[in-house]
Structure formats: C-alpha cells, structure tokens
Short mmCIF file of C-alpha atoms in Angstrom, two decimals:
data_model
loop_
_atom_site.label_atom_id
_atom_site.label_comp_id
_atom_site.label_asym_id
_atom_site.label_seq_id
_atom_site.Cartn_x
_atom_site.Cartn_y
_atom_site.Cartn_z
CA MET J 190 -58.82 -19.51 -20.14
CA THR J 191 -61.13 -17.27 -21.38
CA GLU J 192 -60.30 -13.58 -22.97
CA LEU J 193 -60.71 -11.67 -19.52
CA GLU J 194 -58.12 -13.82 -17.29
CA THR J 195 -55.95 -14.33 -20.37
CA LEU J 196 -55.43 -10.41 -19.87
CA VAL J 197 -55.51 -10.23 -16.59
CA ALA J 198 -52.68 -12.99 -16.03
CA LEU J 199 -50.67 -10.37 -18.91
CA ILE J 200 -51.37 -7.78 -16.88
CA ARG J 201 -50.17 -9.36 -14.03
CA ASP J 202 -46.68 -10.60 -16.17
CA LEU J 203 -46.30 -7.34 -17.29
CA LEU J 204 -46.41 -5.21 -13.72
CA VAL J 205 -44.00 -7.98 -11.89
CA ALA J 206 -42.00 -7.48 -15.08
CA ILE J 207 -41.85 -3.85 -14.85
CA GLY J 208 -42.10 -3.32 -11.45
CA ARG J 209 -43.32 0.43 -11.44
CA VAL J 210 -44.41 1.15 -14.11
CA GLN J 211 -45.76 4.96 -16.20
CA ALA J 212 -49.00 5.26 -17.08
CA THR J 213 -48.55 6.20 -20.76
CA SER J 214 -45.70 3.74 -21.00
CA PHE J 215 -47.66 1.03 -19.52
CA ILE J 216 -50.93 1.13 -21.51
CA ARG J 217 -49.24 1.08 -24.86
CA ARG J 218 -47.67 -1.80 -23.73
CA LEU J 219 -50.83 -2.95 -22.74
CA GLN J 220 -52.47 -2.63 -25.80
CA ARG J 221 -49.50 -3.45 -28.16
CA GLU J 222 -48.99 -7.48 -26.27
CA ALA J 223 -53.54 -7.65 -25.77
CA ARG J 224 -53.12 -7.48 -29.58
CA GLU J 225 -50.84 -10.15 -30.47
CA ARG J 226 -52.64 -12.57 -27.93
CA GLY J 227 -55.49 -11.74 -29.78
CA ILE J 228 -57.41 -9.88 -26.88
CA GLY J 229 -60.63 -7.93 -28.12
CA ARG J 230 -60.60 -4.73 -27.99
CA GLU J 231 -63.91 -5.16 -25.71
CA THR J 232 -62.59 -6.75 -23.04
CA LEU J 233 -59.69 -4.66 -22.68
CA SER J 234 -62.35 -1.82 -22.14
CA SER J 235 -64.14 -4.18 -19.54
CA LEU J 236 -60.95 -3.75 -17.79
CA SER J 237 -59.16 -0.52 -17.78
CA GLY J 238 -62.61 1.64 -18.13
CA GLU J 239 -61.19 4.19 -20.70
CA GLY J 240 -60.63 2.46 -23.52
CA VAL J 241 -57.71 2.63 -25.61
CA THR J 242 -56.87 5.87 -24.03
CA VAL J 243 -54.48 6.23 -20.91
CA PRO J 244 -56.41 6.47 -17.91
CA ALA J 245 -56.36 9.68 -15.99
CA SER J 246 -55.75 7.56 -12.77
CA LEU J 247 -53.89 4.35 -12.85
CA SER J 248 -55.55 3.78 -9.35
CA ASP J 249 -58.90 2.69 -11.38
CA LEU J 250 -56.66 0.21 -12.64
CA GLY J 251 -55.37 -1.36 -10.21
CA LYS J 252 -58.58 -1.54 -8.01
CA ARG J 253 -60.07 -3.89 -11.00
CA LEU J 254 -56.49 -5.48 -10.51
CA ILE J 255 -56.85 -6.53 -6.80
CA GLY J 256 -59.40 -9.43 -7.26
CA ALA J 257 -57.03 -11.49 -10.00
CA LEU J 258 -53.45 -10.65 -8.33
CA SER J 259 -54.62 -10.98 -4.62
CA ALA J 260 -55.23 -15.00 -5.50
CA ALA J 261 -51.27 -15.02 -6.19
CA ASN J 262 -48.66 -14.02 -4.08
CA PHE J 263 -48.38 -10.43 -5.32
CA ILE J 264 -47.71 -6.53 -3.83
CA VAL J 265 -49.99 -3.99 -5.24
CA VAL J 266 -49.31 -0.63 -4.37
CA THR J 267 -51.05 2.18 -5.94
CA ALA J 268 -50.65 5.85 -6.77
CA PRO J 269 -51.97 8.23 -9.36
CA ASP J 270 -49.44 8.04 -11.03
CA HIS J 271 -47.95 4.94 -11.11
CA ILE J 272 -48.86 0.76 -10.32
CA GLU J 273 -46.06 -1.26 -8.33
CA VAL J 274 -46.60 -5.13 -8.17
CA ARG J 275 -43.88 -7.36 -6.64
CA GLU J 276 -44.21 -10.61 -6.14
CA VAL J 277 -43.63 -12.22 -2.59
CA PRO J 278 -43.23 -15.32 -0.75
CA GLY J 279 -45.08 -17.46 1.19
CA ASP J 280 -48.98 -18.34 2.06
CA ASP J 281 -49.02 -15.11 3.90
CA LEU J 282 -50.11 -12.56 1.70
CA LEU J 283 -52.40 -9.99 3.69
CA ALA J 284 -49.43 -9.34 6.59
CA ARG J 285 -47.26 -8.60 3.76
CA MET J 286 -49.40 -6.07 1.63
CA ILE J 287 -48.81 -2.46 1.34
CA MET J 288 -51.82 -1.04 -0.02
CA SER J 289 -52.97 2.75 -0.48
CA GLN J 290 -56.56 3.46 1.68
CA GLU J 291 -58.57 2.60 -1.62
CA THR J 292 -57.22 -0.38 -2.48
CA VAL J 293 -57.97 -2.28 0.95
CA SER J 294 -61.50 -0.93 0.58
CA ALA J 295 -61.04 -2.78 -2.77
CA LEU J 296 -60.04 -5.52 -1.29
CA THR J 297 -62.56 -5.78 2.08
CA GLU J 298 -64.88 -5.39 -1.14
CA ARG J 299 -63.71 -7.85 -3.01
CA LEU J 300 -62.54 -11.15 -0.71
CA GLY J 301 -65.03 -9.77 2.27
CA GLU J 302 -64.07 -7.76 5.87
CA GLN J 303 -63.85 -11.83 7.71
CA ARG J 304 -61.27 -12.78 5.48
CA VAL J 305 -58.96 -9.04 5.79
CA VAL J 306 -59.88 -9.24 9.66
CA GLU J 307 -58.60 -12.84 10.04
CA THR J 308 -55.19 -12.78 8.46
CA GLN J 309 -54.77 -8.64 9.66
CA THR J 310 -57.04 -5.88 10.40
CA ALA J 311 -58.24 -3.17 8.14
CA ALA J 312 -56.82 -0.55 10.55
CA GLU J 313 -53.39 -2.41 10.72
CA ILE J 314 -53.07 -3.02 7.32
CA GLU J 315 -54.07 0.93 6.74
CA ARG J 316 -51.51 2.12 9.46
CA LEU J 317 -48.66 0.06 7.48
CA THR J 318 -49.47 1.79 4.63
CA LEU J 319 -49.36 5.16 5.54
CA ALA J 320 -46.31 4.68 6.47
CA ALA J 321 -45.23 3.25 3.61
CA LEU J 322 -46.41 5.83 1.65
CA THR J 323 -44.79 8.82 3.95
CA GLU J 324 -41.49 6.88 4.28
CA ARG J 325 -38.97 8.26 2.14
CA PRO J 326 -37.05 5.91 -0.19
CA PRO J 327 -34.13 4.88 1.16
CA ARG J 328 -30.59 6.99 -0.77
CA LYS J 329 -28.80 5.26 -3.39
CA ARG J 330 -24.93 5.00 -1.88
CA LYS J 331 -22.60 6.69 -4.21
CA PRO J 332 -20.68 4.18 -6.01
CA PRO J 333 -17.02 4.17 -4.39
CA PRO J 334 -14.47 6.74 -6.12
CA THR J 335 -13.19 5.16 -9.31
CA TYR J 336 -9.76 6.34 -8.90
CA ALA J 337 -6.87 6.01 -6.46
CA THR J 338 -5.30 8.98 -3.95
CA ILE J 339 -1.38 10.17 -3.84
CA ARG J 340 0.07 11.86 -1.21
CA VAL J 341 2.63 13.95 -2.85
CA HIS J 342 4.78 16.20 -0.49
CA TYR J 343 6.49 19.57 -1.78
CA VAL J 344 8.85 22.29 -1.24
CA THR J 345 9.38 25.39 -2.64
CA ASP J 346 10.62 28.18 -3.39
CA ARG J 347 8.47 30.08 -5.21
CA GLN J 348 6.54 33.26 -4.19
CA ASN J 349 3.37 32.43 -2.37
CA GLU J 350 0.03 34.51 -3.64
CA GLY J 351 -2.38 32.75 -1.19
CA THR J 352 -2.54 32.13 2.52
CA ASP J 353 -0.28 29.71 4.76
CA LEU J 354 -3.20 27.20 4.73
CA GLU J 355 -4.30 27.61 1.29
CA PRO J 356 -1.21 28.52 -0.74
CA LEU J 357 -0.86 29.69 -4.17
CA PHE J 358 2.15 29.48 -6.10
CA GLY J 359 3.14 31.76 -8.75
CA GLU J 360 6.41 32.06 -11.02
CA GLY J 361 8.46 34.55 -8.95
CA PHE J 362 10.56 34.03 -6.00
CA ALA J 363 9.75 34.25 -2.39
CA ALA J 364 11.32 36.58 -0.68
CA GLU J 365 15.26 35.83 0.97
CA GLY J 366 15.15 34.94 4.04
CA ASP J 367 14.70 32.06 7.02
CA ALA J 368 11.24 31.64 5.60
CA ARG J 369 12.03 31.60 1.42
CA LEU J 370 11.01 27.63 1.85
CA SER J 371 7.12 26.83 1.89
CA TYR J 372 6.25 23.34 2.63
CA GLY J 373 3.01 20.91 2.07
CA THR J 374 0.92 18.19 0.63
CA CYS J 375 -1.52 17.96 -2.20
CA ASP J 376 -3.54 14.58 -2.77
CA VAL J 377 -4.08 13.68 -6.39
CA SER J 378 -6.23 11.83 -8.14
CA ILE J 379 -5.09 9.03 -10.56
CA PRO J 380 -7.97 7.43 -12.09
CA ASP J 381 -8.49 3.84 -12.95
CA GLY J 382 -8.06 4.20 -16.39
CA HIS J 383 -4.85 5.94 -16.19
CA GLU J 384 -2.40 5.17 -18.88
CA VAL J 385 1.10 5.00 -18.17
CA GLY J 386 2.88 7.87 -19.46
CA GLU J 387 0.44 9.98 -19.68
CA VAL J 388 -0.99 12.83 -17.39
CA GLU J 389 -4.66 12.55 -18.15
CA ARG J 390 -5.94 16.58 -18.70
CA PRO J 391 -9.19 18.16 -19.71
CA SER J 392 -9.17 19.32 -22.77
CA GLY J 393 -10.92 22.35 -24.64
CA TRP J 394 -14.04 23.15 -22.34
CA GLN J 395 -14.03 20.23 -19.94
CA ARG J 396 -14.19 19.88 -16.25
CA GLU J 397 -11.73 18.00 -13.92
CA ASP J 398 -12.98 14.71 -13.07
CA PRO J 399 -10.37 13.06 -11.11
CA GLU J 400 -12.56 9.88 -12.57
CA ARG J 401 -10.95 10.76 -15.31
CA HIS J 402 -7.84 12.84 -14.86
CA ILE J 403 -5.14 13.88 -12.88
CA VAL J 404 -6.47 16.21 -10.53
CA ILE J 405 -5.59 18.00 -7.32
CA LEU J 406 -8.16 17.14 -4.66
CA THR J 407 -6.47 18.94 -2.09
CA HIS J 408 -4.17 21.49 -1.34
CA GLU J 409 -2.77 22.63 1.80
CA GLY J 410 0.45 23.97 3.57
CA ARG J 411 2.39 22.74 6.33
CA PRO J 412 5.18 24.03 8.84
CA ARG J 413 8.42 22.63 8.64
CA ALA J 414 8.13 20.55 11.88
CA VAL J 415 4.67 19.11 10.68
CA PHE J 416 5.82 18.36 7.02
CA TYR J 417 8.88 16.35 8.36
CA ARG J 418 6.60 14.81 10.95
CA GLU J 419 4.15 13.54 8.68
CA LEU J 420 7.05 12.52 6.09
CA HIS J 421 8.22 10.24 8.91
CA ALA J 422 5.16 8.90 9.33
CA GLU J 423 4.42 8.21 6.00
CA LEU J 424 7.97 6.38 5.75
CA ASP J 425 6.85 4.38 8.48
CA GLN J 426 3.95 3.00 6.72
CA ALA J 427 5.41 2.50 3.58
CA SER J 428 6.16 -1.04 2.79
CA VAL J 429 9.84 0.00 1.47
CA ARG J 430 11.90 2.65 4.18
CA THR J 431 13.08 5.19 1.04
CA ALA J 432 11.45 8.99 -0.37
CA LEU J 433 12.26 9.96 -3.65
CA LEU J 434 12.33 13.50 -4.91
CA PHE J 435 11.62 14.89 -8.22
CA VAL J 436 12.89 18.39 -9.35
CA HIS J 437 10.89 19.59 -12.64
CA GLY J 438 12.76 21.73 -15.77
CA PHE J 439 12.05 24.47 -17.71
CA ASN J 440 8.05 25.57 -18.44
CA VAL J 441 6.78 23.96 -15.48
CA THR J 442 3.93 25.89 -12.90
CA PHE J 443 3.29 24.29 -10.09
CA GLU J 444 0.26 22.42 -10.00
CA GLU J 445 2.08 20.77 -12.88
CA ALA J 446 4.96 19.65 -10.94
CA ILE J 447 2.78 17.96 -9.19
CA GLN J 448 0.54 16.42 -11.17
CA ARG J 449 3.42 14.99 -12.93
CA THR J 450 4.93 13.78 -9.30
CA ALA J 451 2.12 11.62 -8.65
CA GLN J 452 2.01 10.24 -12.12
CA LEU J 453 5.85 9.24 -11.71
CA LYS J 454 4.83 7.38 -8.16
CA SER J 455 1.63 5.63 -10.19
CA ASP J 456 3.71 4.21 -13.46
CA LEU J 457 6.86 3.57 -11.19
CA SER J 458 4.67 1.82 -8.21
CA TYR J 459 6.60 3.77 -5.74
CA ALA J 460 5.61 2.51 -2.75
CA GLY J 461 7.49 5.53 -0.51
CA PRO J 462 6.80 8.86 -0.02
CA VAL J 463 7.33 11.52 -3.07
CA ILE J 464 8.56 15.45 -2.60
CA ALA J 465 8.40 17.38 -5.67
CA PHE J 466 10.82 20.60 -5.15
CA CYS J 467 9.43 23.51 -7.05
CA TRP J 468 10.98 26.88 -8.55
CA PRO J 469 10.49 29.18 -10.71
CA SER J 470 10.63 28.00 -14.34
CA MET J 471 9.01 30.75 -16.24
CA ARG J 472 5.71 28.52 -17.26
CA LEU J 473 4.27 29.59 -21.23
CA ASN J 474 0.61 30.04 -20.70
CA VAL J 475 -0.09 31.06 -23.94
CA VAL J 476 1.38 29.82 -27.33
CA THR J 477 4.00 32.35 -27.42
CA ALA J 478 6.50 34.18 -30.45
CA ALA J 479 10.08 32.79 -30.23
CA ALA J 480 11.21 36.02 -28.52
CA VAL J 481 9.37 35.50 -26.67
CA GLY J 482 10.03 32.09 -25.53
CA LYS J 483 13.52 32.73 -25.54
CA ARG J 484 13.21 35.76 -23.22
CA ALA J 485 11.25 33.01 -20.67
CA TYR J 486 14.38 30.71 -20.85
CA ASN J 487 17.10 33.35 -20.22
CA ARG J 488 15.13 34.19 -17.18
CA ALA J 489 14.59 30.35 -16.11
CA GLU J 490 18.16 29.95 -17.15
CA ARG J 491 19.15 33.15 -14.57
CA ASN J 492 16.77 31.90 -12.04
CA ALA J 493 18.27 28.37 -11.60
CA PRO J 494 21.49 29.39 -9.65
CA ALA J 495 19.08 30.95 -7.08
CA ALA J 496 16.98 27.91 -6.74
CA GLN J 497 19.99 25.65 -7.08
CA ARG J 498 20.82 27.70 -3.61
CA ASP J 499 17.51 26.71 -2.62
CA LEU J 500 17.53 23.02 -3.14
CA GLN J 501 20.56 22.39 -1.81
CA GLN J 502 19.37 23.91 1.44
CA PHE J 503 16.59 21.56 1.13
CA LEU J 504 18.68 18.40 0.45
CA THR J 505 21.13 19.49 3.43
CA GLU J 506 17.57 19.25 5.65
CA LEU J 507 16.32 16.29 4.08
CA ALA J 508 19.99 14.37 4.65
CA ALA J 509 19.70 15.29 8.93
CA GLU J 510 16.11 14.44 8.56
CA LEU J 511 16.53 11.01 6.79
CA GLU J 512 19.26 8.87 6.06
CA PRO J 513 20.59 10.50 3.16
CA SER J 514 21.24 7.00 1.81
CA LEU J 515 17.13 6.13 1.37
CA VAL J 516 16.84 9.13 -0.58
CA HIS J 517 16.16 8.59 -4.67
CA LEU J 518 16.54 11.97 -6.09
CA ILE J 519 15.95 12.41 -10.19
CA ALA J 520 15.71 15.59 -12.05
CA HIS J 521 14.07 16.35 -15.70
CA SER J 522 15.57 18.99 -18.24
CA MET J 523 17.02 22.67 -16.43
CA GLY J 524 16.30 20.47 -13.02
CA ASN J 525 19.25 18.73 -13.49
CA ARG J 526 21.17 22.55 -12.84
CA LEU J 527 19.80 22.91 -9.84
CA LEU J 528 19.69 18.79 -8.88
CA ALA J 529 23.99 18.35 -10.06
CA ASN J 530 25.30 20.91 -8.52
CA SER J 531 23.52 20.69 -5.00
CA VAL J 532 24.70 16.70 -5.19
CA ALA J 533 27.90 17.75 -6.43
CA ARG J 534 28.62 20.52 -3.15
CA LEU J 535 27.35 18.48 -0.90
CA SER J 536 29.76 15.54 -2.19
CA LEU J 537 32.68 17.57 -1.53
CA ALA J 538 31.81 18.88 1.84
CA PRO J 539 33.72 18.53 4.84
CA LEU J 540 30.84 15.21 5.44
CA PRO J 541 30.14 14.23 2.38
CA VAL J 542 26.50 13.58 1.78
CA ARG J 543 25.89 10.00 -0.59
CA PHE J 544 22.33 9.37 -1.68
CA ALA J 545 20.82 6.65 -2.49
CA THR J 546 20.49 7.04 -5.93
CA VAL J 547 20.36 10.43 -8.52
CA ILE J 548 18.94 10.16 -11.69
CA LEU J 549 19.94 13.03 -14.34
CA ALA J 550 16.94 12.67 -17.26
CA ALA J 551 17.68 14.98 -20.39
CA PRO J 552 19.15 17.28 -18.91
CA ASP J 553 19.35 20.93 -19.99
CA ILE J 554 23.36 21.38 -18.86
CA LYS J 555 26.17 22.85 -21.13
CA GLN J 556 28.56 19.89 -21.98
CA VAL J 557 31.03 21.62 -20.84
CA ASP J 558 29.47 22.47 -17.39
CA PHE J 559 28.78 19.39 -16.44
CA PHE J 560 32.05 17.85 -17.61
CA ALA J 561 33.37 20.45 -14.76
CA ILE J 562 31.48 18.74 -11.66
CA ALA J 563 30.68 15.14 -13.13
CA ALA J 564 33.68 13.80 -11.03
CA ALA J 565 31.72 14.94 -7.76
CA VAL J 566 28.43 14.15 -9.26
CA ALA J 567 29.53 10.84 -9.85
CA VAL J 568 30.46 9.94 -6.46
CA SER J 569 27.19 11.28 -4.63
CA ALA J 570 25.15 8.15 -4.56
CA ARG J 571 25.05 4.63 -5.28
CA ALA J 572 24.21 4.57 -8.87
CA VAL J 573 24.09 7.70 -11.20
CA THR J 574 22.14 7.37 -14.04
CA LEU J 575 22.04 9.78 -16.79
CA TYR J 576 19.21 9.38 -19.71
CA ALA J 577 20.15 10.86 -23.06
CA SER J 578 18.76 10.97 -26.99
CA SER J 579 20.18 12.33 -30.10
CA LYS J 580 15.89 13.14 -31.21
CA ASP J 581 15.86 15.78 -28.49
CA ARG J 582 14.36 18.87 -30.05
CA ALA J 583 13.90 20.48 -27.07
CA LEU J 584 17.85 20.43 -26.09
CA GLU J 585 18.25 21.02 -30.25
CA GLY J 586 16.77 24.30 -29.60
CA ALA J 587 18.70 25.27 -26.30
CA HIS J 588 21.76 24.30 -28.30
CA PHE J 589 20.82 26.95 -30.72
CA ILE J 590 20.14 29.60 -28.34
CA SER J 591 23.56 29.28 -26.24
CA ALA J 592 25.44 27.51 -29.37
CA TYR J 593 27.02 24.78 -26.26
CA PRO J 594 26.06 21.22 -26.61
CA ARG J 595 23.64 19.60 -23.95
CA ALA J 596 24.84 17.02 -21.85
CA GLY J 597 21.39 15.07 -22.70
CA ASP J 598 21.95 15.60 -26.06
CA SER J 599 23.25 12.82 -27.65
CA GLY J 600 23.20 13.63 -31.27
CA ALA J 601 26.67 14.78 -31.38
CA GLY J 602 28.07 11.94 -29.18
CA ILE J 603 26.64 10.91 -25.48
CA THR J 604 28.41 12.44 -22.59
CA ILE J 605 29.86 9.43 -20.53
CA TYR J 606 32.28 9.57 -17.41
CA PRO J 607 33.42 6.71 -15.14
CA GLY J 608 30.83 6.39 -12.50
CA ILE J 609 27.66 7.12 -14.30
CA ASP J 610 25.24 5.22 -16.21
CA SER J 611 25.17 7.02 -19.51
CA ILE J 612 21.72 4.99 -21.59
CA ASP J 613 20.96 6.62 -24.64
CA ALA J 614 17.11 6.86 -24.64
CA THR J 615 16.51 7.39 -28.31
CA ALA J 616 14.74 4.44 -29.26
CA ALA J 617 12.38 5.06 -26.48
CA ARG J 618 8.90 6.22 -27.36
CA THR J 619 8.03 10.11 -26.47
CA ASP J 620 6.36 13.62 -27.46
CA PRO J 621 6.51 15.03 -30.20
CA ALA J 622 9.10 17.23 -29.19
CA GLY J 623 10.93 14.12 -27.87
CA HIS J 624 11.88 15.97 -24.50
CA GLY J 625 10.04 13.66 -22.31
CA TYR J 626 10.93 10.21 -22.70
CA VAL J 627 11.91 9.64 -18.89
CA THR J 628 7.93 10.48 -17.70
CA ASN J 629 5.97 9.76 -21.04
CA SER J 630 7.85 6.61 -22.04
CA GLY J 631 6.58 2.76 -20.17
CA LEU J 632 10.04 1.29 -21.05
CA VAL J 633 12.01 4.11 -19.92
CA ILE J 634 9.69 4.36 -17.01
CA GLN J 635 10.44 0.82 -16.40
CA ASP J 636 14.33 1.23 -16.33
CA VAL J 637 13.71 4.20 -13.86
CA SER J 638 12.06 1.70 -11.39
CA GLU J 639 14.65 -0.59 -11.69
CA VAL J 640 17.55 1.83 -11.34
CA LEU J 641 15.37 2.71 -8.05
CA ASN J 642 15.11 -1.26 -7.01
CA GLY J 643 18.63 -1.30 -7.63
CA THR J 644 19.78 -3.33 -10.20
CA GLY J 645 22.66 -2.38 -12.25
CA VAL J 646 22.87 -2.86 -15.76
CA PRO J 647 22.89 -4.57 -18.25
CA ARG J 648 19.25 -5.29 -18.51
CA PHE J 649 17.24 -6.78 -20.67
CA TRP J 650 16.58 -4.01 -23.36
CA LEU J 651 19.56 -2.29 -22.72
CA ARG J 652 22.43 -3.26 -25.12
CA PRO J 653 26.44 -2.07 -25.09
CA LYS J 654 27.70 -0.18 -26.93
CA THR J 655 31.42 2.07 -26.76
CA SER J 656 32.50 5.29 -28.43
CA PRO J 657 35.59 7.02 -28.96
CA ALA J 658 34.79 8.44 -24.79
CA GLY J 659 34.13 4.87 -23.60
CA LYS J 660 31.28 2.84 -23.02
CA TYR J 661 27.56 3.47 -22.61
CA TRP J 662 23.93 1.48 -22.80
CA ARG J 663 21.51 1.54 -25.70
CA ILE J 664 17.86 1.30 -25.25
CA VAL J 665 17.03 -1.61 -27.97
CA ARG J 666 13.67 -2.55 -27.51
CA THR J 667 10.66 -0.28 -28.68
CA LYS J 668 7.50 -2.14 -27.80
CA TYR J 669 6.00 0.60 -25.03
#
C-alpha cells in the first residue's frame, strides 16, 4: 500500500469513526494520526491542497476523497463547514448516495457519466441531494420525565388572595359563611431520586426542578361538587378503596402542607387518594426573635379553635360522601388539636361517626386537655395511635411557653389511655428539633404504613413497656 493509499484509508477510517467533523478538529486529528503512521508532509499536502493549515472549506477536501471512498460502500455528504461519511450496506452505492451538487460533478468526472447514469440519473441524484440539504433534521425527542406525579386534593379555610381558578392562599382566615371552605387539587412531582422522609427543595438561589425537587406542578380550585366527584373517581380507580387526610401543624404554609402530603403518599406507598386540610398556622418566613416566634405561636393557638370547627364541618361532609370507615386521619403537632377535638365530638354525636384510623403524631395538646377528650377519641376509629418522643424540643418549647406538658412529649411520662396505642418514638432518627419524626423517619413511616394496613401491635420493631399509667410500646430499631 502506497503512502497516499495509507492516507486515504486513514481519512476514511477517521471520517467513519467520527461521522460528522468540523474543519479544525478533523485536520488536527488527521495530522497527528498521519505523523504516527509515517505519512509524509508532502503526501498530506497533495491531498488536502492546503498543507498543514486548516482548509477554508472542507468541500475541497471532500472532492478529493470521492475517488477513494466511492469504491467502498460509503455515503459522503459535504458542506462548507463539515464532511459527513456513513457506511451503507449492499452494492447499490450510488442509489443510496446523497451529495451536494459539487460532489455529483466530482463523482461524474471521476467515474464517468455512463456509470452514474447506469445506476441513477444525475438529475435524480441532484434531486435527492437538494431534498436532503433542505430537509430539517428530525427533532430530538424529549426524554421522559424522571419524576412521578402525585395528585393531592385539598380543603382549606385560608383566605384566597387569588382567583377561584388560580387560588393563592395566605395566612389569614377566609370570611365566615357557607363558602368559608375552599376546595381544589394540586399535582406534585416526586423525583426518581427521592429519599424516604425528605421533602427535597431547592437551596439558596436554585430554581425548582421537578426532576430534583418536590414541586407543585399544577394548582386548580374546584367547586365543592366537582371536588367530591373527582375524589370518588380516584377512589374507583384505586387498588384500595380508602382515603387519607393529613392535617399539618404550626408554622406551615399552604404549599408546604401540599408538598408534605404528597411526600407522605409516596413514602407510605399509599394507593388511595390523599387530602390535605390546610389552616392558618402562622408561618414564620424569616428567622425571628424569640418574642416574635412566641407571638406567632400564640396567634396560631388562637386560630386553632376556629380551624377545628372548619375541620369538623369538612369531616361531617366527608363522612356523608364516603363511608367513614374507609377514611384514615393523620395529624401532626398543633394540627392534633383540630383533629382530636373534631373526631371526639363526631364520635359523641347522635349518629356517631367512626373512622378507619386516627393517628396523633407528636400532638401539641396539653396533656390535661387530651385526657378530657381521650375517652371519645379512643372510640372514634377502629385503631387510634399516638406517637410521642422525649427528645421533641418543639414540644418542650410549647411546654415552657404554657407551663403545661404536651401529650406528645414522653419526657415526664408517655400519654397512655385505654383503647389508644401509645408509641414512644424517641429512638427514631429525625430532624434536629426532634419534632418531625412521623414524616421524616423511615422507621416511623413504616410503622404508620402498618397501622393503615390494619396491622396491630406488637410489630417487629416495637417492644412492650409498662409504666404506672399502663402499657405502651417503644421503637427499638434505629436503622432507618
């Protein structure tokens, strides 16, 4: 093989390997490979026409390559700024060639007009060439989203500062009256990389990205009738005909409540519809002084009785629309004041309402107040579970503010009442405040899932304990 043949073979191999090349990168790579194979400078210059400098146009180089490449099964496409070479199967090369007009002329000159015409007329080749050059490249298909979408239904008594179709809920109460409650739905993203117990949110100046964060994708208000119709439709399609309601606690925005509800549905692998009840709980948007935080907490406490009446109204509606024995209820922190008082009153109504499950997580209720309604709460559902911790600094702060121990603080003795499964979750891993274990501890989330599935105590990670007040259960496994 001559030096020129070696160079032609090298160019062919490079073009086929690269596919489409830009002038600068191709010439540099060609020079390097040629030197390594002992191809002289004169041979390289004779082919490129420009020596070791970058050609002004690769079309000239493409013309010189036609003779060498047309003997093999290759498609050569030349343009002012690039050359593209693709290998094709079969012997009918010319019928598959798509070339610029200059390439057609060069090929005709090299092989003779008769051979071109024998396979396909030059006009037909030119027509194919022009069509290929003017045709837009196919659009790249957008890859499928790497996140799941969860539908969260909501009911709120917050003031709507937006419109009925595009609501925007703040920290105040809606006006009193028949239309105090607002209904709607939100679609929320759960990224594929979501970790159990986490609500992934952007930090600093990051933008929300549904493939990395839990993001509210859509938010639409609904008339009451439409809300229940969609709830029934989702129940009919679900693999389990139960619904789950979550009531948040102090210092939570509307958006955070929706995101947390979506996270719970995902982490619990809950197949039925989920509903968030959102009430004005006085979100602290900035780091505030202790006095300001105390005022916000006291205001949330003043809001709780009115919000409790609104929740009770909604639970009455829900029990009329759905069989209450198919509804699970979970409350966190101060939200337990709303839920515990509501289910207690509904269980004592002339027509008592019994739900499937009531879960009281880290209840920010004065222990003395809880014991006053505990008998009614204990019969409000088939299963009632209370989670408490001795390392809950948020409830320790509430105790300090009001001078009354909380039902969710097991430091001075866990809250125990017949008919209620009390679980000490002190050993569970949680946030620095020790208050969010029911939503961010994988082990507690697993325990909640077992409660919703009807699994009674004891469970594998629970150990029975006794105190002067009676029997309770303690989480002993801390792997999660």
